Coordinates of C-alpha atoms and ligand atoms in Angstrom, one line a residue:
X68 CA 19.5 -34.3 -27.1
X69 CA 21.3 -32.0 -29.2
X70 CA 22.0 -28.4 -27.8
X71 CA 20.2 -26.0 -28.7
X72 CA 20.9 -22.0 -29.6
X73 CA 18.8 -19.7 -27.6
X74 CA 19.0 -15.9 -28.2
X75 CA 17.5 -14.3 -25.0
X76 CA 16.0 -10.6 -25.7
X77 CA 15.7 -8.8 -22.5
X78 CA 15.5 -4.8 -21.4
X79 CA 17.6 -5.8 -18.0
X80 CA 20.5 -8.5 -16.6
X81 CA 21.9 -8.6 -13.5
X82 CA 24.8 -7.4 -12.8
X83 CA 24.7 -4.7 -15.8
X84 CA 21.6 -2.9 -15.6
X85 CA 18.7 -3.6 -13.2
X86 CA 14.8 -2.1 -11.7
X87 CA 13.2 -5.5 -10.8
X88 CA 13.6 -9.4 -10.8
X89 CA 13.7 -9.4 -14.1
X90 CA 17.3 -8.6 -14.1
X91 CA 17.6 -11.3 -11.8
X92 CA 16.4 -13.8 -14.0
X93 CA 18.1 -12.9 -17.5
X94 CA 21.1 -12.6 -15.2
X95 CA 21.0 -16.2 -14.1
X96 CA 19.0 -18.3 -16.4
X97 CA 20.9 -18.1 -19.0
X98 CA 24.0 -20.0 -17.0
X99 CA 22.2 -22.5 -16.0
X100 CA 21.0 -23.6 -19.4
X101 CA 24.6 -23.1 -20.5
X102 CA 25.4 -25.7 -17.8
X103 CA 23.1 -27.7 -19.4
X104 CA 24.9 -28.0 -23.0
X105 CA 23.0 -25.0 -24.7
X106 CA 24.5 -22.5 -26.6
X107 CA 22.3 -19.5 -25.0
X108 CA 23.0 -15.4 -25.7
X109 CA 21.9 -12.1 -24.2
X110 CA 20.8 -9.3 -26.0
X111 CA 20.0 -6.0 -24.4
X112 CA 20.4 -2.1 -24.7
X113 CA 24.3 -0.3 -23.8
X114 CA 22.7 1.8 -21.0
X115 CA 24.8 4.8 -20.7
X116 CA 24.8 3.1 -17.2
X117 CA 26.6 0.5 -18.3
X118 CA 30.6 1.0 -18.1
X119 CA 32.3 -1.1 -20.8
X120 CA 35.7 -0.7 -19.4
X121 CA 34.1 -2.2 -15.8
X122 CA 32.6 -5.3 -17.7
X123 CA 35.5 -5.7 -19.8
X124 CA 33.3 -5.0 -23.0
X125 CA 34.5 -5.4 -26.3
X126 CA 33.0 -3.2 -29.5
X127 CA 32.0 -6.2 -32.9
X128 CA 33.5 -4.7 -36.0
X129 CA 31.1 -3.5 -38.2
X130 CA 27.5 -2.2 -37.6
X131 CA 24.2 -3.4 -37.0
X132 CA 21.4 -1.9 -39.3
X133 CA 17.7 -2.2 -37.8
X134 CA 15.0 -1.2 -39.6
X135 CA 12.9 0.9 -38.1
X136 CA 10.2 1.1 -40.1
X137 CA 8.6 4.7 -41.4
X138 CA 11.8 6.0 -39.4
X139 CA 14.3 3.9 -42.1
X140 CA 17.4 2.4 -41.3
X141 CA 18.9 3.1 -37.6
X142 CA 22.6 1.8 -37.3
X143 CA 24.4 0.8 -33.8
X144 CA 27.5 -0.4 -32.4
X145 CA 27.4 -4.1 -30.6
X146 CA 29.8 -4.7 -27.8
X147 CA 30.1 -8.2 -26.4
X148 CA 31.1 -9.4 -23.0
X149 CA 29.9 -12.0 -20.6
X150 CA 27.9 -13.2 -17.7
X151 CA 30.1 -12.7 -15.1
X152 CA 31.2 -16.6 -13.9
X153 CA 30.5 -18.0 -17.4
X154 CA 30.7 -18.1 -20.9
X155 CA 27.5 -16.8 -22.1
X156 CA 27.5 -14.2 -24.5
X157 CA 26.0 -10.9 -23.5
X158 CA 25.5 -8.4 -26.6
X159 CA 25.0 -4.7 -25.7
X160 CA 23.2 -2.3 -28.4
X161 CA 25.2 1.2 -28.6
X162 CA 22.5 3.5 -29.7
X163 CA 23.3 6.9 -28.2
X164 CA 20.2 8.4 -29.2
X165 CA 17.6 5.4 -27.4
X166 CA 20.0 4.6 -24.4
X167 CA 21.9 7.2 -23.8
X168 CA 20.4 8.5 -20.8
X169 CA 20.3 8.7 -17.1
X170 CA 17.7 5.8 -16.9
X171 CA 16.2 2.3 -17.8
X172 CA 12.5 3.7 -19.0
X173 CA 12.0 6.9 -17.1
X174 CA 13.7 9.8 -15.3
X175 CA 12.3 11.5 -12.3
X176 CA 9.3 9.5 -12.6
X177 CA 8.0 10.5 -16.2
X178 CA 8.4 7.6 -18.9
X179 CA 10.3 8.6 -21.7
X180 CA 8.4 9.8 -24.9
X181 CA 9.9 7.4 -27.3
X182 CA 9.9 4.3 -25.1
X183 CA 7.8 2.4 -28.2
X184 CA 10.9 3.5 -30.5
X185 CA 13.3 2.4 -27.8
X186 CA 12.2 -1.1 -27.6
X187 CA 10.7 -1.3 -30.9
X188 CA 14.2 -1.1 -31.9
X189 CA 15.6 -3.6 -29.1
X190 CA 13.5 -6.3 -30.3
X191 CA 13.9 -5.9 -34.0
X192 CA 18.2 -5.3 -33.1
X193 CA 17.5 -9.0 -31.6
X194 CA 16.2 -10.3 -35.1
X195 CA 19.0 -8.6 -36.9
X196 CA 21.9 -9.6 -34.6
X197 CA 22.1 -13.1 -35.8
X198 CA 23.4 -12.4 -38.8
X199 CA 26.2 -10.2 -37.6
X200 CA 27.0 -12.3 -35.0
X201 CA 26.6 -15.7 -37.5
X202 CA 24.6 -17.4 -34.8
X203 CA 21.5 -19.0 -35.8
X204 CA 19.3 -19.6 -32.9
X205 CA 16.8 -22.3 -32.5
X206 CA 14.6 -20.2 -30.1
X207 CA 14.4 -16.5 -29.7
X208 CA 13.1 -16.1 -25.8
X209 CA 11.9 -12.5 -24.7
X210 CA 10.7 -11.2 -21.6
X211 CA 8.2 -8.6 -21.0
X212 CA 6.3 -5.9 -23.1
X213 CA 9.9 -4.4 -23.9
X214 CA 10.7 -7.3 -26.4
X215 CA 7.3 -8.6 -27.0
X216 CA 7.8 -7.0 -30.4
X217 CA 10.2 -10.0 -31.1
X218 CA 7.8 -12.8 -31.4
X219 CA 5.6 -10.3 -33.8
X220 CA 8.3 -10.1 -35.9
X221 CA 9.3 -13.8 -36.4
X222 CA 6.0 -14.6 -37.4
X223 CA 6.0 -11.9 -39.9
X224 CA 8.7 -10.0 -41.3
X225 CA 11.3 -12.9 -40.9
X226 CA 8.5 -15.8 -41.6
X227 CA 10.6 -16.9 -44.5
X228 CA 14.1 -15.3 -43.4
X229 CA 16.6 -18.1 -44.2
X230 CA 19.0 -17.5 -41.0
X231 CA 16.2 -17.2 -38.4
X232 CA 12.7 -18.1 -40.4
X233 CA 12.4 -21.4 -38.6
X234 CA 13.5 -20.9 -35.0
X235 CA 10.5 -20.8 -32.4
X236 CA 9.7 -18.0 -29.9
X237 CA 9.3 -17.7 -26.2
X238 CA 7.5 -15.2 -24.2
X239 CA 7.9 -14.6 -20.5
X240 CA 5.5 -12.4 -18.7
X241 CA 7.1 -11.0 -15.3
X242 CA 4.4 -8.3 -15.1
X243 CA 0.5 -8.4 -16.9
X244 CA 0.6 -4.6 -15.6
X245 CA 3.0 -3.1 -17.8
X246 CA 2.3 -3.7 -21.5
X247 CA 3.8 -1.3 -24.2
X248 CA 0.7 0.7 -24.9
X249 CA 1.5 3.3 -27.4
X250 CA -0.4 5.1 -30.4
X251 CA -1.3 3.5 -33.4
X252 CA 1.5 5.1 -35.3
X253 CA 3.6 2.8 -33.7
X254 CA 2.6 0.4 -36.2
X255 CA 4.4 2.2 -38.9
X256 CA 7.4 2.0 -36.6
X257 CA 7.1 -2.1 -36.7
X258 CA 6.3 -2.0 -40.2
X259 CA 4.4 -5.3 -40.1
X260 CA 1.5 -3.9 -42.0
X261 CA -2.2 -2.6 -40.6
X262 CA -3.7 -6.0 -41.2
X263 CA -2.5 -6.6 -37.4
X264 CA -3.6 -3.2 -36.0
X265 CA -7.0 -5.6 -35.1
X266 CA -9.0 -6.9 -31.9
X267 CA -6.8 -10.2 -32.9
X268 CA -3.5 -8.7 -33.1
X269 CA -2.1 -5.6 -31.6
X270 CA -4.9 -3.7 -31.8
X271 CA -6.0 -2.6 -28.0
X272 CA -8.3 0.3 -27.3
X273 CA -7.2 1.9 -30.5
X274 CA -4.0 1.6 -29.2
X275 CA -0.6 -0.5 -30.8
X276 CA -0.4 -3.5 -27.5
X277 CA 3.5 -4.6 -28.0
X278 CA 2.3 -7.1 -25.1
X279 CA -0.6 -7.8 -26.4
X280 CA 1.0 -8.6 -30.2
X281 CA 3.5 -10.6 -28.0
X282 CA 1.3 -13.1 -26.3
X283 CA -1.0 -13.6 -29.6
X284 CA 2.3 -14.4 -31.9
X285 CA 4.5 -16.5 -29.4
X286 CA 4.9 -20.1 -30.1
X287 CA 4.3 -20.8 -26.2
X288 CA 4.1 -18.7 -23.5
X289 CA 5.1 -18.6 -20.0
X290 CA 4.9 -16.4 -16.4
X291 CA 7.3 -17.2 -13.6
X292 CA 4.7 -18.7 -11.2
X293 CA 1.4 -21.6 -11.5
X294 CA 0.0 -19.3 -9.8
X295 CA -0.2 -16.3 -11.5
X296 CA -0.5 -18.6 -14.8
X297 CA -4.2 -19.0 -13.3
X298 CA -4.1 -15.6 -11.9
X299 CA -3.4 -13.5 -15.2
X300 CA -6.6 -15.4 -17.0
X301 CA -8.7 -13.8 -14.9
X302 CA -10.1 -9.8 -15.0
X303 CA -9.3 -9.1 -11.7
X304 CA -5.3 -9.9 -12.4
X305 CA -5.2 -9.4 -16.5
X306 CA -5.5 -5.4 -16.8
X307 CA -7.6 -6.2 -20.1
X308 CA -5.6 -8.6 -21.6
X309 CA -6.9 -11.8 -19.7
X310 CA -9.0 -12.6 -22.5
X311 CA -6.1 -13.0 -25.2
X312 CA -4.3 -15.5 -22.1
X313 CA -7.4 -17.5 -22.1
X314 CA -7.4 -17.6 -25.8
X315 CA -3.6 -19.2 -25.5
X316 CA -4.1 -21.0 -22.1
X317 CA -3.5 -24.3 -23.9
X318 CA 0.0 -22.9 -24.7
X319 CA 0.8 -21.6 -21.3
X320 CA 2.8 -22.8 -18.2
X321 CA 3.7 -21.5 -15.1
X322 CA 7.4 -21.2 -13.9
X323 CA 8.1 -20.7 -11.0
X324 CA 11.5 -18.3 -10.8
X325 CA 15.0 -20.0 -8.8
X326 CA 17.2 -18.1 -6.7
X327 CA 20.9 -17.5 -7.2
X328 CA 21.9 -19.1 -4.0
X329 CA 25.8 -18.2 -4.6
X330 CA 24.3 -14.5 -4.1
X331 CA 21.9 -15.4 -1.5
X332 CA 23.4 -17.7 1.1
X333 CA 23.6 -16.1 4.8
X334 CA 26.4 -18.9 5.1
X335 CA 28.8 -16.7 2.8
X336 CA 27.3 -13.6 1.9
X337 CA 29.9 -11.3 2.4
X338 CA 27.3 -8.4 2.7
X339 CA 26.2 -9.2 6.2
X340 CA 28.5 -7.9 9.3
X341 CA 28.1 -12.2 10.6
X342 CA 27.2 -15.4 8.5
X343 CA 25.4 -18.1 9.9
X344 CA 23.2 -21.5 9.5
X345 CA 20.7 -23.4 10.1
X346 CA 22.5 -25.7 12.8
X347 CA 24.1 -21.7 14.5
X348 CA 21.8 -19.0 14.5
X349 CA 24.2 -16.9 16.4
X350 CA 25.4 -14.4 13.4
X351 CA 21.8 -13.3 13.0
X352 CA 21.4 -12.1 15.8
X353 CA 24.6 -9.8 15.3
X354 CA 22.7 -9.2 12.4
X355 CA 19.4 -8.1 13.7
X356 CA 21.7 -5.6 15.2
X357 CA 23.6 -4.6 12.3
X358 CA 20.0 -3.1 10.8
X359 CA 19.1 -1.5 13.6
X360 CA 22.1 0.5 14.3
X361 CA 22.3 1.2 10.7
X362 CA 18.6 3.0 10.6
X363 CA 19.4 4.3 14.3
X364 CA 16.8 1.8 16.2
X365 CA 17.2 1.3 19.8
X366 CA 19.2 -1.8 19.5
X367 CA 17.2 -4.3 21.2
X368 CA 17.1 -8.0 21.0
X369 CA 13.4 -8.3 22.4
X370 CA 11.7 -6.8 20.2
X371 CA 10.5 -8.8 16.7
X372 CA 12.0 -6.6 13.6
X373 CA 9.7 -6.6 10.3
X374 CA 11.8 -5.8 7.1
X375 CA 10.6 -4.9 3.5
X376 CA 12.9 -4.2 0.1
X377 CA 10.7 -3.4 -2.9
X378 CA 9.5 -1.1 -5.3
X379 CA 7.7 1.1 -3.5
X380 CA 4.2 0.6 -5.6
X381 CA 1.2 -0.2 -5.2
X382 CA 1.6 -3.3 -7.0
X383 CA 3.8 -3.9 -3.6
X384 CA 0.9 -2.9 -1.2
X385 CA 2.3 -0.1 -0.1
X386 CA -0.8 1.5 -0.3
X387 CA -2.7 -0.8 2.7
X388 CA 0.4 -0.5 4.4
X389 CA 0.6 2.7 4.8
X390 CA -3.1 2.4 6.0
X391 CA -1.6 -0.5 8.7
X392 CA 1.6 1.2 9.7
X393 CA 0.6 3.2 12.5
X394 CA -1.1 0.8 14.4
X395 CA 1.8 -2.1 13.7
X396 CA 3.8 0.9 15.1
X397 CA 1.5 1.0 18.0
X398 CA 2.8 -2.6 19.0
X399 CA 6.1 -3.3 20.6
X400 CA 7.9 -3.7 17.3
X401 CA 10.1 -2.2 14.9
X402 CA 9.7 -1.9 11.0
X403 CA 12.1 -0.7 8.4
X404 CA 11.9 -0.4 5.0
X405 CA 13.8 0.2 1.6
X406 CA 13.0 1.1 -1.4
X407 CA 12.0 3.5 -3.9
X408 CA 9.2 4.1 -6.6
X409 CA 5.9 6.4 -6.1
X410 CA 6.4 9.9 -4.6
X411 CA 3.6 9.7 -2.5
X412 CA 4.8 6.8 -0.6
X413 CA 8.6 8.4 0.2
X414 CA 6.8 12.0 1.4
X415 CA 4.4 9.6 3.5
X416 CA 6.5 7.4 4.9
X417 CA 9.1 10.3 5.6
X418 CA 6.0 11.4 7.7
X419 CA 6.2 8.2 9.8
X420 CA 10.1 7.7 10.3
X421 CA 9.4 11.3 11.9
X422 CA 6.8 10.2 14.0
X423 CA 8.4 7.2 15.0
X424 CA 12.4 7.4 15.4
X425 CA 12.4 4.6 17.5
X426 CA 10.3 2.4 15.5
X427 CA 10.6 2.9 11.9
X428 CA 13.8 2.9 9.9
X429 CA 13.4 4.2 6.5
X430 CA 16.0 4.2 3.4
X431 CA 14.4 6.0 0.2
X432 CA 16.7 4.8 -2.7
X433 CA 18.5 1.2 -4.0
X434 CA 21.3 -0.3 -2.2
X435 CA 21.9 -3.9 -2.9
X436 CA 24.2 -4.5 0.2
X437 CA 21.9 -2.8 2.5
X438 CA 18.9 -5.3 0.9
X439 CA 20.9 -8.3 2.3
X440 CA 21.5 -6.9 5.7
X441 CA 17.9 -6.6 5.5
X442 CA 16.9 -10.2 4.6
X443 CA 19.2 -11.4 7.2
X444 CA 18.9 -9.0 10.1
X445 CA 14.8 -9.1 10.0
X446 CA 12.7 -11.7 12.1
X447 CA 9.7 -10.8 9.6
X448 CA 9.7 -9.8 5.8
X449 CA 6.7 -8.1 5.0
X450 CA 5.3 -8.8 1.5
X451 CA 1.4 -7.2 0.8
X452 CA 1.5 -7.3 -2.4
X453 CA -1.7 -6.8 -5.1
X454 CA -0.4 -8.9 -7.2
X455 CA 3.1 -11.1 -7.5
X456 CA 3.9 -13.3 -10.6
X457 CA 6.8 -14.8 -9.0
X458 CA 8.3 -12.2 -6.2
X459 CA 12.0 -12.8 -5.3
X460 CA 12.2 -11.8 -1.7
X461 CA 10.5 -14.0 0.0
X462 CA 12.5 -16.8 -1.5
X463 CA 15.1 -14.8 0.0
X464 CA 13.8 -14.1 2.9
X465 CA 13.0 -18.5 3.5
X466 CA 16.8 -18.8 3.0
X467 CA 18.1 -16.3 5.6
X468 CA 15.3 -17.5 8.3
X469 CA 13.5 -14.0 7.7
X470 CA 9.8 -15.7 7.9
X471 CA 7.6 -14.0 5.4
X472 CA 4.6 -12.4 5.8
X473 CA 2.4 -12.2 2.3
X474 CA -0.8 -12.0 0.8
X475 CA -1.6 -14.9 -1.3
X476 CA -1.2 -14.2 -4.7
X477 CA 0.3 -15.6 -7.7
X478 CA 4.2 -16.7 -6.8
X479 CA 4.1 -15.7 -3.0
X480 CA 1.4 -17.9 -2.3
X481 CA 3.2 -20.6 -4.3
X482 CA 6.5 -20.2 -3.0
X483 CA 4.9 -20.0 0.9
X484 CA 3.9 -21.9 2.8
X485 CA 1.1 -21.2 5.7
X486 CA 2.3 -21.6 9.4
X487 CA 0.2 -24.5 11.2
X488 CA -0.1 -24.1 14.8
X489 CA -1.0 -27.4 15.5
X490 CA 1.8 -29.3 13.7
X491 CA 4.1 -26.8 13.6
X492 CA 4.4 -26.7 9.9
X493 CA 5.0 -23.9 7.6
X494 CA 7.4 -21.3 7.0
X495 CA 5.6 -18.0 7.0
X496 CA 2.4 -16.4 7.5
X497 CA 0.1 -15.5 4.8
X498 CA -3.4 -13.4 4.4
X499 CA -6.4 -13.7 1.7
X500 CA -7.7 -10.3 1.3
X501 CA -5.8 -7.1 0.2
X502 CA -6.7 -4.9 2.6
X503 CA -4.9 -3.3 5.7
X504 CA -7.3 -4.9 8.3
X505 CA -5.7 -8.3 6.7
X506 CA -2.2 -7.4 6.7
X507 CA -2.8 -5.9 10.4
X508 CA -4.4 -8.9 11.7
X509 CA -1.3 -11.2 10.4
X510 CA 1.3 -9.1 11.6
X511 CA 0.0 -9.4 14.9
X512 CA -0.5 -13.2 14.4
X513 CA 3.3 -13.4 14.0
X514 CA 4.1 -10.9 16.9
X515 CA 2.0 -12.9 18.8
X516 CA 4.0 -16.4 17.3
X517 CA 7.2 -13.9 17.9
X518 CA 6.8 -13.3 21.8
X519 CA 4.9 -16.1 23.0
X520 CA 5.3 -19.3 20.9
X521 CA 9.5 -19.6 20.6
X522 CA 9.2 -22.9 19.8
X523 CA 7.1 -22.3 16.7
X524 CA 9.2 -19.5 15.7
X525 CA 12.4 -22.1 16.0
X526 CA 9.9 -24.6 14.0
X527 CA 9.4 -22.2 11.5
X528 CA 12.4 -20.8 10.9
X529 CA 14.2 -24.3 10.3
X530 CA 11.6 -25.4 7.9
X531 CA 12.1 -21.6 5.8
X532 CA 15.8 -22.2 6.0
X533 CA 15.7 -25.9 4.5
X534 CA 13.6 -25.2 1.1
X535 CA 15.4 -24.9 -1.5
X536 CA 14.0 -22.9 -5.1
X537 CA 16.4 -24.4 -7.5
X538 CA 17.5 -22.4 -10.9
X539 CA 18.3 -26.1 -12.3
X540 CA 14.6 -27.4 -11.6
X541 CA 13.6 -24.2 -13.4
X542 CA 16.3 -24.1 -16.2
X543 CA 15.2 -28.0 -16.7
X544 CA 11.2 -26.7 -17.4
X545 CA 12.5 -23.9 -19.8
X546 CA 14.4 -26.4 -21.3
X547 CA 11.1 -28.4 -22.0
X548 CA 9.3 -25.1 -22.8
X549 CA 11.9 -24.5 -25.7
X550 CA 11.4 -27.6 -27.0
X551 CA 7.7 -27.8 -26.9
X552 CA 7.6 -24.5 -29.2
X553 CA 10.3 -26.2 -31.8
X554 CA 7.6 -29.3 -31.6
X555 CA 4.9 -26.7 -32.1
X556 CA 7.0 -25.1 -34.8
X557 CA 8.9 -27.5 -36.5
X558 CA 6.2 -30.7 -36.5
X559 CA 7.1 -33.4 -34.6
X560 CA 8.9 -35.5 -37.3
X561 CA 11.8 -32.4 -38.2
X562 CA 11.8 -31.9 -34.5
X563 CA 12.5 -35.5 -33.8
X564 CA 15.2 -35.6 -36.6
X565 CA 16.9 -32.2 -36.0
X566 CA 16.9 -32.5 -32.1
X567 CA 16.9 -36.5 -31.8
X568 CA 13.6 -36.3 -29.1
Ligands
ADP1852 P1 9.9 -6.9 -8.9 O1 10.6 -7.4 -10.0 O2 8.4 -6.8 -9.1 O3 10.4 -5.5 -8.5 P2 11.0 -9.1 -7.4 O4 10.7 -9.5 -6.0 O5 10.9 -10.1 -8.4 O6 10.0 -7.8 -7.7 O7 12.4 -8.5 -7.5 C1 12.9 -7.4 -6.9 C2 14.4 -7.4 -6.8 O8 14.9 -6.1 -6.7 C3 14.9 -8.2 -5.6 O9 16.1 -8.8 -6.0 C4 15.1 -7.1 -4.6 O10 16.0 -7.4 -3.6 C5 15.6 -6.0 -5.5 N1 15.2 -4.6 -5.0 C6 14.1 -3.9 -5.2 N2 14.2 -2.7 -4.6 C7 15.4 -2.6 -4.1 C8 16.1 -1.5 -3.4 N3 15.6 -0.4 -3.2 N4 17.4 -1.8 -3.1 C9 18.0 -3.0 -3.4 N5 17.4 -4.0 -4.0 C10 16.1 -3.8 -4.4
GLC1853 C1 8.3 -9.0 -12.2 C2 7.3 -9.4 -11.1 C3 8.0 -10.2 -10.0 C4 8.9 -11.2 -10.5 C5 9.9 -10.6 -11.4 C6 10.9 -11.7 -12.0 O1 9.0 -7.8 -12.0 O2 6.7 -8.2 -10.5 O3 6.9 -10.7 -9.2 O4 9.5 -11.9 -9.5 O5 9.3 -10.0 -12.5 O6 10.2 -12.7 -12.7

């Protein structure tokens, strides 16, 4: 088939500017479809975080004018550089007044006031770029409430625009939690008229929805697991927008995220202090005790080590394990833990590393080198999460032999699988109900496993270090997701004739 041109609109990319997985996956995708014959570009926000000099960024000519609505014109600089390790086209929106600032969304925990304005203007940048750029893409793909607005938009204000009018849009949903809720007035800001301020549209307890207007407008829609594909129809998973997924379940699919495996790969990861295989285990070992030197743990050998890397949220289940930790601590194990997110959880947890010196080992902040000591020096990786679209780490975690321990939800509980004492199948250890009794109960199952059943744990850890989570099976189903929404959009004949099938 014909190539297509794919203009990807997305708040973060690895390696310029990154909170979550979705970095991860606007960081890598993209490649991978490149690899594949498309002609795919990034659009996202010049963080003041973001050192063009370090990327080797290069400032366009000229200047991008975004209407903004009621606010008028807004004007920014675009810089261009690339995906490190490939020719993909990142574009960066200079806007000192939106992205000039210390963070992503929020600063000492507060969201910032204008975030609607912010992305608003991201999303309608990404419908305006192509015509600076002279790129005229096939399908626009966003990600996430922060360019939700982008779909909206096509289906609107550039129904009939003559560059762009015809392309098809994509919308990825990382996260059901987090939707763009602002006032009303945020409407004006769009500019796409009141007629869509309705329960149908973006309309949401008298509130302007960005993710809501997102998943109505999209030519097709996806999330990065089957699970959570099933998951996000439901109340209990949907935070009040399940009933607008039902309404476009015919147009969903689930994707289940890849890893980067040239970043993740215990055989050359030049994070860890030894690399090692699956045939020589050795290196972890020197590892294990890399980690627990390095949070100041007696460094033992006997003793099974339980790792987590997160955001510390309750989204994460930090919340029933903070209810769990003291009596894990009360077993001969040790625990340690990085991350950073609600205050609560870095006073409380504080509270424990005091408690327990020997035990717990405690880093409040990010560090991406000390997350891969992490994955490989663990036995366990603890994952209790509420909820999980996709979840990266235990994917991770499978590839370094670090067996996880999850509740089953959405992408964990498709990406793990259940140990099986008789057969010796399996690669981690997973619970049902999200509560601490739960979590409790299966990290003793697996300190149990851990000190009496080596050869399950040598079982186990072959079978979590032999799957594979490929970003060219998933790159191949996004590739078939694009062209299902040009079908969708085009008509089967045009499609046929433009794309040759
Ligand atoms: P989410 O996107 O919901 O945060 P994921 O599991 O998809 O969850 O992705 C989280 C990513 O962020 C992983 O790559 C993880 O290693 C990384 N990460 C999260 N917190 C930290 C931290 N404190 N230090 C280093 N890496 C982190
Ligand atoms: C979100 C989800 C996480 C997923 C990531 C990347 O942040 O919380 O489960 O892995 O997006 O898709």
């Amino acid at each position: 088939m014909t190539r297509l041109n794919i203009l990807m609109a997305a708040s973060e990319c690895v390696p310029f500017a990154k909170e979550g997985g979705l970095a991860d996956v606007v960081g890598v995708l993209p490649k991978y479809l490149a690899h594949m014959g498309h002609d795919v570009r990034v659009v996202m926000p010049l963080y003041s975080r973001i050192d063009p000099e370090r990327f080797g960024l290069e400032r366009l000519p000229g200047v991008l004018v975004v209407p903004m609505g009621i606010m008028g014109n807004q004007y920014c600089g675009v810089w261009e550089g690339r995906l490190p390790g490939s020719a993909v086209p990142v574009y960066f929106l200079e806007h000192e007044g939106y992205y000039g600032r210390e963070g992503l969304y929020e600063e000492d925990n507060v969201g910032y006031m204008d975030n609607d304005n912010r992305f608003i203007f991201l999303s309608r940048a990404a419908m305006e770029l192509p015509k600076l750029i002279g790129f005229a893409p096939d399908v626009f793909h966003a990600h996430d409430w922060h360019t939700a607005a982008v779909p909206v938009f096509l289906n609107t204000l550039y129904r009939d625009d003559p560059l762009v009018g015809g392309a098809a849009s994509v919308l990825t949903v990382h996260n059901m939690q987090h939707q763009g809720n602002f006032y009303p007035g945020a409407m004006e800001v769009l500019g796409i008229g009141w007629e869509h301020f309705t329960f149908l549209g973006l309309e949401k307890d008298n509130q302007t929805n960005l993710l809501k207007g997102g998943l109505y407008h999209a030519t097709v829609l996806n999330t990065v697991s089957e699970g959570y594909a099933r998951e996000m129809q439901t109340p209990e998973y949907g935070w009040g927008l399940d009933g607008v997924v039902r309404a476009r379940s015919a147009d969903l699919v689930g994707i289940l995220n890849g890893v980067d495996y040239e970043e993740w790969n215990p055989e050359t990861d030049p994070h860890i202090v030894a690399n090692y295989s699956r045939s020589d285990l050795s290196g972890k070992k020197l590892c294990k005790r890399d980690v627990q030197r390095f949070f100041g743990l007696p460094e033992r050998e006997d003793v099974p080590l339980f790792g987590l890397v997160g955001r510390l949220v309750k989204q994460k289940g930090i919340d029933i394990l903070a209810e769990a930790i003291h009596r894990i601590l009360a077993l001969d194990v040790q625990v340690v833990m990085l991350g950073a997110g609600e205050p609560w959880s870095h006073f409380y947890f504080g509270d424990v590393r005091n408690e327990y010196p020997e035990k717990f080992g405690l880093y409040i902040g990010y560090n991406n080198g000390l997350s891969h000591r992490i994955e490989a020096g663990s036995d366990f990786f603890v994952m209790p999460s509420a909820f999980e679209p996709c979840g990266l780490n235990q994917m991770y975690s499978l590839r370094y032999g670090t067996l996880p321990i999850v509740r089953a939800t959405g992408g964990l509980d498709d990406s793990v699988e259940n140990f099986e004492e008789q057969n010796l199948t399996g690669n981690g250890f997973k619970f049902w109900s999200h509560d601490a009794d739960a979590l409790f109960d299966t990290v003793g199952w697996a300190v149990h496993t851990w000190f009496r059943r080596k050869d399950a744990m040598a079982a186990l850890i072959g079978n979590a270090m032999a799957k594979r989570f490929t970003w060219e099976d998933s790159a191949a189903r996004y590739e078939e997701l694009y062209c299902r929404a040009l079908r969708k959009r085009l008509g089967v004949g045009v499609f046929v004739r433009r794309f040759g099938g």
